[in-house]
Short mmCIF file of C-alpha atoms in Angstrom, two decimals:
data_model
loop_
_atom_site.label_atom_id
_atom_site.label_comp_id
_atom_site.label_asym_id
_atom_site.label_seq_id
_atom_site.Cartn_x
_atom_site.Cartn_y
_atom_site.Cartn_z
CA MET A 1 -0.48 -18.33 -16.00
CA THR A 2 -2.14 -17.27 -12.76
CA GLY A 3 -0.61 -18.99 -9.77
CA GLU A 4 2.63 -19.97 -11.47
CA ILE A 5 5.71 -19.40 -9.33
CA ILE A 6 8.86 -18.24 -11.12
CA VAL A 7 12.21 -18.66 -9.33
CA HIS A 8 14.95 -16.23 -10.33
CA ASP A 9 17.16 -16.91 -7.31
CA GLU A 10 17.37 -20.12 -5.28
CA ALA A 11 16.68 -18.11 -2.12
CA PHE A 12 13.07 -17.72 -3.30
CA ARG A 13 12.45 -21.44 -2.83
CA PHE A 14 12.75 -20.87 0.92
CA LEU A 15 10.19 -18.04 0.84
CA VAL A 16 7.35 -19.73 -1.03
CA ASN A 17 5.43 -22.95 -0.68
CA PRO A 18 4.36 -24.13 -4.16
CA ALA A 19 2.10 -26.76 -2.61
CA ALA A 20 0.02 -24.07 -0.94
CA GLY A 21 -1.15 -22.63 -4.24
CA LEU A 22 -2.65 -19.26 -5.10
CA LYS A 23 -6.35 -19.00 -4.32
CA LYS A 24 -8.88 -16.50 -5.65
CA LEU A 25 -10.98 -15.53 -2.64
CA CYS A 26 -13.54 -13.28 -4.35
CA SER A 27 -14.04 -10.95 -7.31
CA GLY A 28 -16.38 -8.31 -8.71
CA MET A 29 -14.36 -5.17 -7.97
CA LEU A 30 -13.41 -2.44 -10.45
CA TRP A 31 -10.03 -1.58 -8.89
CA ALA A 32 -9.15 -3.40 -5.69
CA GLU A 33 -6.61 -1.62 -3.49
CA GLY A 34 -5.36 -0.96 0.03
CA PRO A 35 -5.61 -4.34 1.80
CA VAL A 36 -5.16 -4.36 5.59
CA TYR A 37 -5.49 -7.33 7.95
CA PHE A 38 -7.00 -7.08 11.43
CA PRO A 39 -5.73 -9.87 13.70
CA GLN A 40 -8.19 -9.04 16.48
CA GLY A 41 -11.04 -10.15 14.22
CA ASP A 42 -9.14 -12.31 11.74
CA TYR A 43 -10.48 -10.42 8.74
CA LEU A 44 -9.22 -8.36 5.81
CA LEU A 45 -10.43 -4.96 4.66
CA TRP A 46 -9.69 -3.39 1.29
CA SER A 47 -10.89 -0.63 -1.03
CA ASP A 48 -12.77 -0.85 -4.32
CA ILE A 49 -11.97 2.72 -5.33
CA PRO A 50 -14.21 3.40 -8.37
CA ASN A 51 -17.16 1.66 -6.70
CA ASN A 52 -16.72 3.98 -3.69
CA ARG A 53 -16.80 1.19 -1.14
CA MET A 54 -14.70 -0.83 1.27
CA LEU A 55 -15.03 -4.59 1.45
CA GLN A 56 -14.39 -7.17 4.14
CA TRP A 57 -13.33 -10.79 3.73
CA THR A 58 -13.42 -13.36 6.54
CA GLU A 59 -12.40 -17.01 6.30
CA GLY A 60 -15.51 -19.18 6.13
CA LEU A 61 -17.83 -16.21 5.64
CA GLY A 62 -16.53 -14.70 2.41
CA MET A 63 -16.96 -11.12 1.23
CA ARG A 64 -19.33 -8.42 2.40
CA VAL A 65 -19.57 -4.65 2.07
CA TYR A 66 -17.87 -3.02 5.05
CA ARG A 67 -18.46 0.63 4.08
CA SER A 68 -20.78 1.61 1.24
CA ASP A 69 -19.65 5.24 1.03
CA SER A 70 -15.88 5.19 1.47
CA ARG A 71 -15.16 8.59 -0.10
CA ASN A 72 -13.23 6.68 -2.76
CA SER A 73 -10.88 5.21 -0.18
CA ASN A 74 -7.52 3.88 -1.36
CA GLY A 75 -4.73 2.83 1.02
CA ASN A 76 -5.46 1.50 4.50
CA THR A 77 -3.46 0.47 7.55
CA ARG A 78 -3.78 -0.07 11.31
CA ASP A 79 -2.41 2.26 13.95
CA GLN A 80 -0.80 1.18 17.23
CA GLU A 81 -4.22 0.84 18.87
CA GLY A 82 -5.61 -1.32 16.08
CA ARG A 83 -7.72 1.44 14.53
CA LEU A 84 -8.27 1.76 10.80
CA VAL A 85 -6.36 4.58 9.09
CA THR A 86 -7.49 5.38 5.55
CA CYS A 87 -6.47 7.51 2.58
CA GLU A 88 -9.55 9.04 0.93
CA HIS A 89 -9.45 10.39 -2.61
CA LEU A 90 -12.81 12.17 -2.58
CA SER A 91 -12.23 14.07 0.67
CA ARG A 92 -8.52 14.47 -0.14
CA SER A 93 -7.67 13.48 3.41
CA VAL A 94 -6.23 10.86 5.75
CA THR A 95 -8.76 9.67 8.32
CA ARG A 96 -9.04 7.35 11.29
CA THR A 97 -12.03 5.20 12.18
CA GLU A 98 -12.65 5.25 15.94
CA PRO A 99 -13.86 2.23 17.96
CA ASP A 100 -17.40 3.64 17.95
CA GLY A 101 -17.33 3.92 14.16
CA SER A 102 -16.94 7.68 13.99
CA ARG A 103 -14.46 9.26 11.59
CA THR A 104 -11.62 11.58 12.56
CA VAL A 105 -9.83 13.65 9.92
CA LEU A 106 -6.08 13.48 10.60
CA ALA A 107 -4.73 15.47 7.64
CA GLU A 108 -6.41 17.35 4.80
CA SER A 109 -4.14 20.29 3.98
CA TYR A 110 -0.53 21.41 3.94
CA GLY A 111 0.69 24.99 3.82
CA GLY A 112 -2.90 26.22 3.73
CA LYS A 113 -3.69 24.25 0.56
CA ARG A 114 -5.72 21.08 0.14
CA LEU A 115 -3.86 17.82 -0.28
CA ASN A 116 -3.98 16.18 -3.72
CA SER A 117 -5.44 12.75 -2.98
CA PRO A 118 -3.68 10.69 -0.28
CA ASN A 119 -2.86 7.28 -1.70
CA ASP A 120 -1.09 4.89 0.66
CA VAL A 121 -0.27 5.04 4.35
CA VAL A 122 1.85 3.32 7.01
CA VAL A 123 2.17 3.84 10.76
CA LYS A 124 5.58 3.75 12.43
CA SER A 125 6.10 2.21 15.87
CA ASP A 126 6.24 5.69 17.43
CA GLY A 127 2.69 6.31 16.22
CA SER A 128 3.64 8.71 13.42
CA ILE A 129 1.68 8.36 10.19
CA TRP A 130 3.51 8.47 6.85
CA PHE A 131 1.60 8.79 3.57
CA THR A 132 1.97 9.57 -0.11
CA ASP A 133 -0.04 12.24 -1.92
CA PRO A 134 -0.07 11.85 -5.72
CA SER A 135 -2.79 13.41 -7.87
CA TYR A 136 -4.66 10.31 -9.09
CA GLY A 137 -7.88 11.12 -7.23
CA ILE A 138 -8.22 14.60 -8.75
CA LEU A 139 -7.25 13.76 -12.35
CA SER A 140 -10.76 12.51 -13.17
CA ASP A 141 -14.03 11.50 -11.54
CA TYR A 142 -13.26 7.77 -11.80
CA GLU A 143 -11.34 7.43 -8.54
CA GLY A 144 -12.46 10.65 -6.86
CA LYS A 145 -13.43 14.04 -8.26
CA GLN A 146 -11.63 16.03 -10.91
CA ALA A 147 -10.25 19.21 -9.39
CA PRO A 148 -7.32 21.62 -9.68
CA GLN A 149 -4.14 20.60 -7.91
CA GLU A 150 -3.37 23.04 -5.09
CA GLN A 151 -0.08 21.57 -3.90
CA GLU A 152 3.02 22.48 -5.91
CA GLY A 153 3.88 18.83 -6.41
CA CYS A 154 3.19 15.28 -5.31
CA PHE A 155 4.83 14.69 -1.94
CA VAL A 156 5.47 12.25 0.88
CA PHE A 157 4.37 13.40 4.34
CA ARG A 158 4.89 12.52 7.99
CA LEU A 159 2.12 13.27 10.49
CA ASP A 160 3.05 13.51 14.17
CA SER A 161 0.13 11.80 15.86
CA ALA A 162 0.85 13.51 19.18
CA THR A 163 1.02 17.11 17.94
CA GLY A 164 -0.87 16.88 14.65
CA GLU A 165 2.04 18.54 12.85
CA LEU A 166 2.32 17.59 9.17
CA THR A 167 5.84 17.59 7.71
CA LEU A 168 6.92 17.22 4.09
CA VAL A 169 9.64 14.54 4.02
CA ALA A 170 10.16 13.99 0.26
CA ASP A 171 9.38 16.33 -2.64
CA ASP A 172 11.20 14.82 -5.64
CA PHE A 173 8.67 12.27 -6.86
CA VAL A 174 6.48 12.33 -9.96
CA LYS A 175 3.74 10.11 -8.50
CA PRO A 176 4.68 8.78 -5.04
CA ASN A 177 2.56 5.73 -4.34
CA GLY A 178 3.21 2.71 -2.11
CA LEU A 179 5.41 2.93 0.96
CA ALA A 180 6.67 0.66 3.74
CA PHE A 181 9.32 0.57 6.44
CA SER A 182 12.05 -2.03 6.79
CA PRO A 183 11.56 -4.35 9.79
CA ASP A 184 13.84 -2.22 11.98
CA GLU A 185 12.37 1.03 10.59
CA SER A 186 15.81 2.32 9.59
CA LEU A 187 14.72 2.46 5.95
CA LEU A 188 11.61 3.73 4.17
CA TYR A 189 10.73 2.39 0.73
CA VAL A 190 8.54 4.52 -1.56
CA SER A 191 7.43 3.70 -5.10
CA ASP A 192 7.11 6.19 -7.95
CA THR A 193 4.47 5.27 -10.54
CA GLY A 194 4.89 8.29 -12.80
CA LEU A 195 4.87 5.97 -15.82
CA SER A 196 1.07 5.84 -15.47
CA HIS A 197 0.72 9.33 -16.99
CA GLN A 198 4.12 10.00 -18.48
CA ALA A 199 5.61 7.90 -21.29
CA ASP A 200 9.12 8.11 -19.88
CA GLY A 201 7.99 8.34 -16.26
CA PRO A 202 9.47 6.38 -13.37
CA HIS A 203 8.34 2.86 -12.50
CA HIS A 204 10.63 2.05 -9.62
CA ILE A 205 10.90 1.75 -5.85
CA ARG A 206 13.26 4.06 -4.00
CA VAL A 207 14.71 3.57 -0.53
CA PHE A 208 15.68 6.23 2.01
CA ASP A 209 17.59 6.23 5.28
CA VAL A 210 15.33 7.27 8.15
CA VAL A 211 17.29 9.78 10.26
CA ASP A 212 16.33 10.21 13.93
CA GLY A 213 13.00 8.58 13.08
CA VAL A 214 11.64 11.74 11.47
CA THR A 215 13.51 12.69 8.29
CA LEU A 216 14.61 10.99 5.07
CA ARG A 217 18.09 11.07 3.57
CA ASN A 218 20.10 9.45 0.79
CA GLY A 219 17.26 8.47 -1.55
CA ARG A 220 18.28 5.94 -4.19
CA VAL A 221 16.60 3.50 -6.58
CA PHE A 222 16.08 0.11 -4.95
CA ALA A 223 14.36 -1.82 -7.75
CA GLN A 224 12.67 -1.17 -11.07
CA ILE A 225 9.52 -2.93 -12.27
CA GLU A 226 9.58 -3.79 -15.97
CA LYS A 227 5.92 -4.78 -16.38
CA GLY A 228 3.53 -2.14 -15.13
CA VAL A 229 4.36 -0.19 -12.00
CA PRO A 230 5.18 -0.97 -8.35
CA ASP A 231 1.92 0.32 -6.90
CA GLY A 232 1.86 -1.09 -3.35
CA PHE A 233 4.16 -3.46 -1.46
CA ARG A 234 5.06 -4.90 1.94
CA LEU A 235 8.16 -6.38 3.57
CA ASP A 236 8.61 -9.68 5.36
CA ARG A 237 10.54 -10.21 8.60
CA GLN A 238 13.71 -11.02 6.69
CA GLY A 239 13.59 -7.66 4.91
CA ASN A 240 12.51 -8.99 1.53
CA LEU A 241 10.13 -6.71 -0.36
CA TRP A 242 6.99 -8.14 -2.04
CA SER A 243 5.74 -5.73 -4.71
CA SER A 244 2.75 -5.42 -6.98
CA THR A 245 3.41 -5.37 -10.73
CA GLY A 246 1.43 -5.42 -13.95
CA GLY A 247 1.71 -9.20 -14.06
CA GLY A 248 1.62 -10.40 -10.48
CA VAL A 249 3.87 -10.09 -7.44
CA GLN A 250 7.66 -9.81 -7.47
CA CYS A 251 9.89 -10.44 -4.46
CA PHE A 252 13.19 -8.60 -3.98
CA SER A 253 15.99 -9.27 -1.49
CA PRO A 254 17.12 -6.51 0.91
CA ALA A 255 19.86 -5.79 -1.64
CA GLY A 256 17.30 -5.22 -4.41
CA ARG A 257 17.90 -8.52 -6.19
CA LEU A 258 14.84 -10.05 -7.90
CA LEU A 259 14.27 -13.39 -6.19
CA GLY A 260 11.06 -14.60 -7.77
CA GLU A 261 7.53 -13.96 -8.97
CA ILE A 262 3.96 -15.11 -8.44
CA LEU A 263 2.15 -14.67 -11.74
CA ILE A 264 -1.41 -13.35 -11.92
CA ASP A 265 -3.41 -12.56 -15.06
CA GLU A 266 -4.57 -9.24 -13.63
CA ALA A 267 -2.61 -6.12 -12.75
CA VAL A 268 -1.83 -6.20 -9.05
CA ALA A 269 -2.38 -3.01 -7.05
CA ASN A 270 -1.24 -3.97 -3.57
CA VAL A 271 -0.41 -6.72 -1.09
CA THR A 272 -0.35 -7.29 2.65
CA PHE A 273 0.52 -10.08 5.06
CA GLY A 274 -2.10 -11.52 7.35
CA GLY A 275 -3.67 -14.61 8.86
CA PRO A 276 -3.17 -15.93 12.41
CA LYS A 277 0.52 -16.60 11.71
CA ASN A 278 0.99 -13.52 9.50
CA ASN A 279 2.24 -15.84 6.76
CA ARG A 280 -0.58 -15.42 4.25
CA LEU A 281 0.01 -12.95 1.45
CA PHE A 282 -3.23 -11.20 0.45
CA ILE A 283 -3.19 -9.69 -3.04
CA THR A 284 -5.59 -7.10 -4.49
CA ALA A 285 -5.50 -7.46 -8.28
CA THR A 286 -7.83 -5.25 -10.34
CA THR A 287 -11.15 -7.14 -10.01
CA SER A 288 -10.18 -9.83 -7.50
CA LEU A 289 -8.73 -10.68 -4.11
CA TYR A 290 -6.19 -13.50 -4.02
CA ALA A 291 -4.18 -15.13 -1.24
CA ILE A 292 -1.29 -17.54 -0.91
CA TYR A 293 0.45 -19.00 2.13
CA VAL A 294 4.17 -18.28 2.02
CA ALA A 295 7.14 -19.62 4.01
CA VAL A 296 7.91 -16.34 5.78
CA SER A 297 5.84 -13.98 7.90
CA GLY A 298 5.21 -10.29 7.37
CA ALA A 299 7.27 -7.62 9.08
CA VAL A 300 4.26 -6.32 11.00
#
């Protein structure tokens, strides 16, 4: 039942506030994804990929169209200057929206070949931009445009914002998807949603050690999602990971132990923390945007 809170570990009782309740903020999307909160304006942006638009939600004002031609945008984040950074399926690029509204292409190719379809993105404290590049946006016209894959695989990249150099940091994924750093940035979590197009494909989150802030080592499985796939996720300040699933949101301890769940009757694509105290969990779930106040704040 949507809104039901399931406790698997007593520690979860200190992370949620059942009295707050899950609230549906708006609906009408085809596939809601990529939520990002902007504290300077106290609003949320997210993508409605098949409808080729980005939407904005503000407390007291509700939902409005933020960008009517988003190039089938997917994942979004903020950089260190508070600018919007976006993964675009249709243009097969990662872009930045400048303060004057203009668009800057940050990455669109690697090794002289077009990227697949950048999916999710995070910005590290040093300004570097890390993103995943599965092939979802070129598999059909539904979330982008069907096209041949030019890259030899589906990779995870790091973009040096100072030099513009794009580096491949992980090449052993089937469909790399969501990603997020631990609060101290010593770890990078990356999901693999290969189950979406492969019967025996992965449906787990892996974790890597971040070496010297630029490379990944010692990749291992952190947690596996049994219902659906772990599309997008975020971490709280305590290092707990809040992940999307096919039946809601699951929360895992830093050790990978399932602590609890927030059930939703729609497949969840992604989550982010926001609100003035950064303690409101915003959830994009297929056709709808949900939110719930929790008892912990987001890592960033």
